[in-house]
XYZ file of C-alpha atoms in Angstrom:
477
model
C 105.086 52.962 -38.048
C 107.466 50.507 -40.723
C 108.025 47.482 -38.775
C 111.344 45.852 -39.189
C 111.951 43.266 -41.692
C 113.315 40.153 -41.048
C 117.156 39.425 -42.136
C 119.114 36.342 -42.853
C 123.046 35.986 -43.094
C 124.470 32.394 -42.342
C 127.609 30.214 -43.155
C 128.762 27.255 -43.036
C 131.059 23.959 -42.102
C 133.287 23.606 -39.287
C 136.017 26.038 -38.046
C 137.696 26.510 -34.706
C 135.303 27.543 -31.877
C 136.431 30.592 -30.168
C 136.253 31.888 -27.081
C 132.888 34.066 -26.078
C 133.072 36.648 -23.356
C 130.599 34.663 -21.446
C 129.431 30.567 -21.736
C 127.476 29.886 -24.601
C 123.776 29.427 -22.718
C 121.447 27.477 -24.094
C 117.827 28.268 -23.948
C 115.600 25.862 -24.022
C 111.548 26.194 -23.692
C 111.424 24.199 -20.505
C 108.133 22.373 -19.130
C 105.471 23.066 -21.636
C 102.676 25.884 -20.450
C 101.069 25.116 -23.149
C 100.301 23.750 -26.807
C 102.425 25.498 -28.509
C 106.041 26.406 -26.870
C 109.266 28.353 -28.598
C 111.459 26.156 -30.016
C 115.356 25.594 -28.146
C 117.411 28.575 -29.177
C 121.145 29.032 -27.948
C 122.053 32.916 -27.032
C 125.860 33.604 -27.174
C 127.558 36.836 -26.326
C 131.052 37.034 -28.133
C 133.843 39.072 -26.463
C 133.091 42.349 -28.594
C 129.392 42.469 -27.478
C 127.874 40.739 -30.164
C 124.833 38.699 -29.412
C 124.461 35.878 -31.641
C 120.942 33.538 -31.359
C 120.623 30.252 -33.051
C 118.038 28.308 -33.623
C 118.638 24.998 -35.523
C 115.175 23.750 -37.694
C 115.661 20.719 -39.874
C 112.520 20.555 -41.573
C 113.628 22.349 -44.750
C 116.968 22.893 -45.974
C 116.662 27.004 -45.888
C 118.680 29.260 -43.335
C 117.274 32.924 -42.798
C 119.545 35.156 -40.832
C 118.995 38.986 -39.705
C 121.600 40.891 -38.426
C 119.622 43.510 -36.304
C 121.000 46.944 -35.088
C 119.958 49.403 -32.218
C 119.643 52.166 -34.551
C 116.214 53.780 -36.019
C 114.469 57.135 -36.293
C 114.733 57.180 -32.722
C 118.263 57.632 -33.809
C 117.642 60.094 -36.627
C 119.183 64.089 -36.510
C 117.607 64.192 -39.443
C 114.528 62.185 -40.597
C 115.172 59.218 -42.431
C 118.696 58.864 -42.149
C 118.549 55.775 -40.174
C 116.540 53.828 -43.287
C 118.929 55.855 -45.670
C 122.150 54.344 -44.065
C 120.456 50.958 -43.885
C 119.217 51.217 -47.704
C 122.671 51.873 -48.255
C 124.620 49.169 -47.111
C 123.274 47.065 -50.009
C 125.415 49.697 -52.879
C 128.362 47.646 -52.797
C 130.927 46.037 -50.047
C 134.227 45.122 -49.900
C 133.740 42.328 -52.109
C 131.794 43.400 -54.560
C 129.959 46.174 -56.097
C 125.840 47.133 -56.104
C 125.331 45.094 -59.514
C 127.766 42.340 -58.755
C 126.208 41.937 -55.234
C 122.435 41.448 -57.101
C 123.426 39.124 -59.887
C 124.730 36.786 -57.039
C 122.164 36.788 -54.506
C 119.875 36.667 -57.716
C 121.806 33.273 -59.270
C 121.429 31.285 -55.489
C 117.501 32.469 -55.516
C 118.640 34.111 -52.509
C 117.249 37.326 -50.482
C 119.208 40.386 -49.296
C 117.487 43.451 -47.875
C 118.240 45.880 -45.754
C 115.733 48.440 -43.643
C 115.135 50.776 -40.472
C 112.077 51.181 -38.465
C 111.890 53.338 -35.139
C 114.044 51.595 -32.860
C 116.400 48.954 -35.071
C 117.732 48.754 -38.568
C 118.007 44.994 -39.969
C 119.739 43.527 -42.775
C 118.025 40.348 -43.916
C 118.538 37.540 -45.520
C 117.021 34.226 -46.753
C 119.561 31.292 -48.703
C 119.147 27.628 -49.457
C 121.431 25.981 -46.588
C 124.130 25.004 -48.910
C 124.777 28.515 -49.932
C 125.529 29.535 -46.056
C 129.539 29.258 -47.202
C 128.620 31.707 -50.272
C 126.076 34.225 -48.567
C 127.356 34.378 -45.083
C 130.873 36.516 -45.977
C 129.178 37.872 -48.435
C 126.678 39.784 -45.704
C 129.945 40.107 -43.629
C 130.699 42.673 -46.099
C 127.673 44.475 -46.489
C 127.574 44.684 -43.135
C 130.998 45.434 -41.922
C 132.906 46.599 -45.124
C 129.958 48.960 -47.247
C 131.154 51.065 -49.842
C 128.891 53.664 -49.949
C 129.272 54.046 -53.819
C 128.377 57.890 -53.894
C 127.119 57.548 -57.461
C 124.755 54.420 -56.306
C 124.211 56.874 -53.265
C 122.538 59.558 -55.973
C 120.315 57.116 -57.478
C 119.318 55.373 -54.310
C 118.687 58.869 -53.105
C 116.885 60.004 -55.756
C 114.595 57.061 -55.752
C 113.765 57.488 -52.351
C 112.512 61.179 -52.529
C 110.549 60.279 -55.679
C 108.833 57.220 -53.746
C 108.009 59.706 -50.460
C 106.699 62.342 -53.134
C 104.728 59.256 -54.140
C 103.621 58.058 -50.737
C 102.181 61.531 -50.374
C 99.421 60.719 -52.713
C 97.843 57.891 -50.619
C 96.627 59.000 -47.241
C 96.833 55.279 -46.082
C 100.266 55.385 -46.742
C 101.089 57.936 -44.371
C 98.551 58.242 -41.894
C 100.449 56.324 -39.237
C 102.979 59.164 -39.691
C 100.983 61.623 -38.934
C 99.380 59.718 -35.882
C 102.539 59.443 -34.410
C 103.659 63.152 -35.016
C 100.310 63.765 -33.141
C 100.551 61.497 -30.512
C 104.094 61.712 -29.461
C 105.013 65.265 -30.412
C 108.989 65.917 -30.554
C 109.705 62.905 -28.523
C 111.672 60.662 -30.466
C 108.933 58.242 -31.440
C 107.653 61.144 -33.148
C 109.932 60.998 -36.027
C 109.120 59.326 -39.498
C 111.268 56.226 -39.991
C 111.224 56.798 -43.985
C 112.460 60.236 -43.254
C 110.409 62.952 -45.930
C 111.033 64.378 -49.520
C 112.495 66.997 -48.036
C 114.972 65.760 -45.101
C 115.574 63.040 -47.459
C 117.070 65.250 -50.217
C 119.076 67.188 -48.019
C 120.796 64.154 -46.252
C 124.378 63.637 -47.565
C 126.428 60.983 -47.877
C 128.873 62.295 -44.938
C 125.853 61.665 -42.167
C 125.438 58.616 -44.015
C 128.994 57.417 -42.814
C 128.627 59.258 -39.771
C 125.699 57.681 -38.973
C 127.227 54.326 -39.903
C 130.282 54.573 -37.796
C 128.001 55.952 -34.440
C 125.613 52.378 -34.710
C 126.726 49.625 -36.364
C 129.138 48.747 -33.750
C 129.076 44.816 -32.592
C 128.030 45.745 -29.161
C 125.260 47.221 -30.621
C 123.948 44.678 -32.715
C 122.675 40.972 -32.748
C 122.675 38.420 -35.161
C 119.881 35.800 -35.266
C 119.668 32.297 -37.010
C 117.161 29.978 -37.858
C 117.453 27.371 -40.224
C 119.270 24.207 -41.673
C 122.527 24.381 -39.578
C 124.836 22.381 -37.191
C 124.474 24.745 -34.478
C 128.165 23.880 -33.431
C 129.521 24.345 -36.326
C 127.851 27.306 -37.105
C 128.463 28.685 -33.759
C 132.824 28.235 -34.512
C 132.029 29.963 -38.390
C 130.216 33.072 -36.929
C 132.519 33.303 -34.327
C 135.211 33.181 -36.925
C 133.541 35.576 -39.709
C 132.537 38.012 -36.930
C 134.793 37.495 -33.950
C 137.562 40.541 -34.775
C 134.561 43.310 -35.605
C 135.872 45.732 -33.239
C 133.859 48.592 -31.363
C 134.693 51.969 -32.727
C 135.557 55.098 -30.196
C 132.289 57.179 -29.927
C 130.306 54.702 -30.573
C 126.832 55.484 -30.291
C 126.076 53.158 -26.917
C 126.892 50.503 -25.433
C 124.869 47.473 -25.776
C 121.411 47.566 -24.036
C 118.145 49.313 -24.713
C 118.879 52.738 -25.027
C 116.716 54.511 -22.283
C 113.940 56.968 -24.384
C 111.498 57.563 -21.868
C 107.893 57.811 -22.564
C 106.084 61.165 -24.467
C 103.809 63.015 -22.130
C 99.966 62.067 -22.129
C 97.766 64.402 -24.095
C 96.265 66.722 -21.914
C 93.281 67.458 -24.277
C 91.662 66.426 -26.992
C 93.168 67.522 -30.502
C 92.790 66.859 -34.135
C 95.325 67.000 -36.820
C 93.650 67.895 -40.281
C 95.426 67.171 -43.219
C 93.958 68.638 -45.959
C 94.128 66.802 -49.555
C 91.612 69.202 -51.666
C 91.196 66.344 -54.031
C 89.987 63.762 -51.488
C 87.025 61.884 -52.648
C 86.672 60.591 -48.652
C 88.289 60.585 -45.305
C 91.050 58.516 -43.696
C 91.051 58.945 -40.257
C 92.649 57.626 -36.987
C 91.430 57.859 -33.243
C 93.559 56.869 -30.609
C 96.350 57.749 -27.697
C 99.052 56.231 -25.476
C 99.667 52.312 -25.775
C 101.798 49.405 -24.108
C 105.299 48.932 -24.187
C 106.002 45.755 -25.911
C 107.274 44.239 -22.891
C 104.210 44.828 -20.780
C 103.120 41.941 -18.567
C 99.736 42.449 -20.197
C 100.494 42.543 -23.628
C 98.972 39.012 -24.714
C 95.716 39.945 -22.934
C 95.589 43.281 -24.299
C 95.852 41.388 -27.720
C 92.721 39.341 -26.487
C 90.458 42.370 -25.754
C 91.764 44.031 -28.845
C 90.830 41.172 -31.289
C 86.884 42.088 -30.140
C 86.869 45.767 -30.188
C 88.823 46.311 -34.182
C 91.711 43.020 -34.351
C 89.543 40.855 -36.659
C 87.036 40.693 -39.613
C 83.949 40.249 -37.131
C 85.217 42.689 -34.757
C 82.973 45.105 -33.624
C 84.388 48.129 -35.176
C 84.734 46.088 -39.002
C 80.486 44.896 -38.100
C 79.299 48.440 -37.384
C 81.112 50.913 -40.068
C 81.333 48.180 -42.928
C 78.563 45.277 -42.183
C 75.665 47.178 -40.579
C 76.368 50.454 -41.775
C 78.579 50.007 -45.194
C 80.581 53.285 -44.302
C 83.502 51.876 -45.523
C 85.094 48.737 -46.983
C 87.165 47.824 -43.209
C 87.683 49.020 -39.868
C 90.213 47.977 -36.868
C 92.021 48.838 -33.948
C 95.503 47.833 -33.129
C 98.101 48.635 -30.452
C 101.061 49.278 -31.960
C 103.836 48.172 -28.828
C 107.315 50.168 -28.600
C 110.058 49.355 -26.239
C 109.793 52.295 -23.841
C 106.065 53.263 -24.897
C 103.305 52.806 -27.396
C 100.179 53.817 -29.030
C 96.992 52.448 -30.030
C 95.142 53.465 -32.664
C 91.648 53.191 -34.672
C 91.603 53.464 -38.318
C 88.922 53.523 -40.943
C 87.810 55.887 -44.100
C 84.646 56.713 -45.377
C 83.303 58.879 -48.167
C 83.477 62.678 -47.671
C 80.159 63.202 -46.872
C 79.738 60.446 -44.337
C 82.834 61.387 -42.408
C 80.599 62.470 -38.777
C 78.621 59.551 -39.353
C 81.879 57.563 -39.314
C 83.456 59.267 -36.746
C 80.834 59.061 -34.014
C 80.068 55.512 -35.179
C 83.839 54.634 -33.949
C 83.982 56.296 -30.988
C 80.209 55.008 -29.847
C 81.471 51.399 -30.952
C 84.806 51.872 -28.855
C 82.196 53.162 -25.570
C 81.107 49.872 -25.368
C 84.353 48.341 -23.950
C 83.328 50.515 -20.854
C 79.376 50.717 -21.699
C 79.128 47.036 -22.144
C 81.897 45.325 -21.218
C 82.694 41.767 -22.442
C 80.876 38.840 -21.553
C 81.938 35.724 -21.325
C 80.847 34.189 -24.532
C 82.271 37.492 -26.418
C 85.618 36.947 -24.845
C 85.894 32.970 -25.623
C 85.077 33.571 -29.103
C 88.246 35.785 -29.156
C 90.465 34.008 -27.167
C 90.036 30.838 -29.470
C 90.205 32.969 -32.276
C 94.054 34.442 -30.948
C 95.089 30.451 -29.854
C 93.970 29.593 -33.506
C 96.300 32.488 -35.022
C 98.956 32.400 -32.717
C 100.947 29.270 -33.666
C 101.239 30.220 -37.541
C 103.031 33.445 -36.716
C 106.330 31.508 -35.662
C 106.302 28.513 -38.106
C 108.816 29.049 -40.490
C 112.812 30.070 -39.924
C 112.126 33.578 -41.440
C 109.314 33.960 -38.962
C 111.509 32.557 -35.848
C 114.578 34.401 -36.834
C 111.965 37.522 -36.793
C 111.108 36.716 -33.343
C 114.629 36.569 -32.245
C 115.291 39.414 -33.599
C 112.692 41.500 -32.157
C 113.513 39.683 -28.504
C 116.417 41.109 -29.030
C 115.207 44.642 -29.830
C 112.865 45.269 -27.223
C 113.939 43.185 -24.505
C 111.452 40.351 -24.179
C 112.190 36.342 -23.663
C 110.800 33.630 -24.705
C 108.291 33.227 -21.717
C 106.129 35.571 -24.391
C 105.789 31.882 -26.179
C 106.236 29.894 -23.955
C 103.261 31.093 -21.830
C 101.277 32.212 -24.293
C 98.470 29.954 -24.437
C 98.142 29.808 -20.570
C 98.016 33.548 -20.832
C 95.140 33.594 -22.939
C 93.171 30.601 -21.365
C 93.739 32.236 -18.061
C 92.382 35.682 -18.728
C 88.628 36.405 -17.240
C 86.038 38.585 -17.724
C 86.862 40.888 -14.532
C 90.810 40.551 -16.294
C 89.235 41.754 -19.288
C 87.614 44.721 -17.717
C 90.656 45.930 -16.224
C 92.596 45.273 -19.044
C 90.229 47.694 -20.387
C 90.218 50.396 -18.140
C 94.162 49.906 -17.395
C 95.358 50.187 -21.063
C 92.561 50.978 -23.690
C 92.714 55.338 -23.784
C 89.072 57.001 -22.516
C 89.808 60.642 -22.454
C 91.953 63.486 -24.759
C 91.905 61.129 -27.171
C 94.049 62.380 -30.682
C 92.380 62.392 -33.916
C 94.228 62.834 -37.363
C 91.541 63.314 -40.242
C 93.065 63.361 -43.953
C 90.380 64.856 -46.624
C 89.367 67.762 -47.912
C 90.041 70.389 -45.988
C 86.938 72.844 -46.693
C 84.409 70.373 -46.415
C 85.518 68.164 -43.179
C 87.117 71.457 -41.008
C 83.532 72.127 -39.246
C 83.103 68.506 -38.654
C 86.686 67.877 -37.052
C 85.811 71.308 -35.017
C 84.028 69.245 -32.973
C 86.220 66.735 -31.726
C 89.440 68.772 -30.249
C 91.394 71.546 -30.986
C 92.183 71.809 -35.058
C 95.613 72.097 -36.329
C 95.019 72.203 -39.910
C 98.117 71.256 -42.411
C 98.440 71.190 -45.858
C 98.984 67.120 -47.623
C 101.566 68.726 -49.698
C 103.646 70.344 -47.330
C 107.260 68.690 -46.309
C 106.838 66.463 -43.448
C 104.300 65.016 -40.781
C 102.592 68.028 -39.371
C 105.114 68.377 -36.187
């Protein structure tokens, strides 16, 4: 699945603070659980829904802002349009057009992107803090006032059909879209955020507006700040640059987590072979339901993860590449949504060795019930996750990333705050059921890309086949 990028859009010096449709609220970490706590973060609602999160850090003078919006493939009537419309906010504004808009962001050694995943679309972007006057209306208009150039719109189209044609070539590039066309069937989580050659090409610049028009609504969106700012004062120019955006009729939703509801659990084991005649080896994943990302459990799951495939000397990387040298890495991740979730194993081996590799992975993965985790096993990883934890959130980009995913799937900042207690709190008999709680045991879902004609008898034996050509349109659904 493309995870969502993190987005920066900031201004600056003092204007008139307006009024919010509730008191501005600031957060603050409160009494430390831990080492390592979130640092104080205001959250303001304005009176047209818009959520707007600031987080002042003085330590260098760089501001990174990310306007996110409730709108992904979750979204999509037709895959991809979600990271079409967001790829196309960036061909030109109000202000400016596509070329103008690059040469400036390019002269400030400045940032812009823009990009969808499966439940948000974000445009980011990164600025030296005395730019925030220069960038800030500048993203106002990309994100309020796009142009949608419809030449630009045939290049940027073009391009994008020509990279998916591309991405086709790689199995590692598009194995995760296939595992979650496997796993979650036609429930929304299902669809491809990229979209494919295909529904790409056919997507016209009509849905693109459409789409636009349905989502990016202020109610619907947050904006999230960290950086080199007078939080006041940034507070009144936000307020001032954003304050009259103005919910559309028909929006898509008002603001709030759009209620999904989870994909059914597989009720038997099944394989999804791509076949790729040309394959030289095997790229596989093994795996079923997840976590939601707001699961109670989630930083323990983490914990027990970072044994069985969630770091080099992991036991899935130390059997298939150290003891065994099937293949040059092997892992296991969960991969946390905000109404569901999957986890997944993922490896490749040579063509001849894929069995070997295949029953190595799922014998190594029988040992979280086999063997458990013993003490020593489980301290090793839970000073390994305190060790990694704290340089995930260090720098603005990273915090304004965290904001903007608190946002998104509708966690706080207890995840940070009680991190570390979390993890020095969790046992070996909380391990276990961790274990048999979250980790998936039975129908598990494979999805083998290779040849075809030389892996079908092998993947036989694993589930029901559905076999699907690499070079067909789409992700096997």
């Amino acid at each position: 699945m493309k995870k969502i990028r993190q987005v920066a859009m900031m201004a600056s010096l003092a204007l008139i603070l307006a009024a919010c449709s509730s008191a501005p609220q600031p957060v603050s970490s409160g009494p430390a659980a831990s080492g390592f706590t979130m640092p104080a973060f205001e959250k303001v609602t304005l009176s047209n829904g818009l959520t707007l999160m600031l987080m002042p850090r003085y330590e260098v003078p760089l501001i990174t802002v990310n306007a996110v919006v409730r709108a992904g493939s979750v979204d999509d009537p037709v895959a991809g349009l979600a990271s079409l419309t967001a790829a196309s906010l960036l061909l030109g504004n109000s202000q400016q057009n596509k070329a103008q808009t690059e040469l400036l962001v390019d002269s400030l050694g400045a940032s812009l992107e823009s990009d969808a995943g499966v439940e948000g679309s974000v445009l980011s972007a990164d600025f030296m803090a005395k730019d925030a006057d220069i960038m800030l209306p500048l993203i106002k208009a990309v994100l309020l006032e796009p142009s949608f150039d419809r030449a630009e719109f045939a290049k940027l189209q073009q391009r994008q059909v020509a990279s998916l044609q591309r991405a086709k070539e790689s199995p590692r590039a598009v194995i995760g879209n296939y595992f979650a066309a496997q796993l979650f069937g036609d429930h929304p989580y299902g669809n491809p955020s990229s979209g494919d050659s295909q529904s790409v090409a056919d997507i016209s610049l009509a849905q693109i507006n459409a789409f636009y028009q349905r989502h990016y609504q202020p109610q619907n969106t947050a904006i999230t700040i960290a950086g080199d700012f007078d939080p006041v004062k940034m507070k009144a120019y936000l307020q001032s640059l954003f304050g009259d955006w103005r919910n559309e009729p028909g929006s898509a939703h008002a603001a709030g987590v759009k209620e999904l509801g989870t994909a059914p659990e597989p009720q038997q084991p099944r394989v999804l072979l791509v076949d790729k005649p040309d394959a030289t080896e095997t790229t596989f994943y093994i795996g079923g339901k997840g976590i939601r990302r707001d699961n109670p459990d989630y930083v323990g799951v983490q914990v027990i993860n970072t044994v069985l495939g969630g770091r080099f000397t992991s036991w899935l990387n130390d059997e298939l590449r150290v003891n065994s040298g099937l293949t040059y890495g092997a892992g296991s991740g969960f991969l946390p949504l905000s109404q569901d979730g999957a986890f997944r194993i993922s490896t490749f081996t040579r063509t001849d060795a894929t069995a070997q590799a295949i029953d190595l992975a799922l014998k190594t993965y029988a040992r979280l019930w086999q063997q458990g985790i013993d003490q020593a096993t489980l301290d090793s990883a839970k000073a390994y996750v305190k060790g990694q934890f704290p340089p995930k959130f260090e720098t603005s980009g990273q915090l304004a990333g965290l904001m903007a995913d608190m946002y998104l799937y509708g966690f706080d900042e207890d995840f940070i705050n009680s991190f570390e207690a979390r993890v020095n709190g969790l046992t070996v008999a909380d391990a276990q059921r961790l274990i048999n709680a979250y980790f998936p045991k039975d129908n598990l879902q494979f999805v083998l890309i290779g040849n075809a004609g030389a892996i079908a008898p092998i993947a036989a034996q694993y589930g029901d086949v559905r076999l699907v050509k690499m070079t067909a349109p789409g992700f096997g659904r």
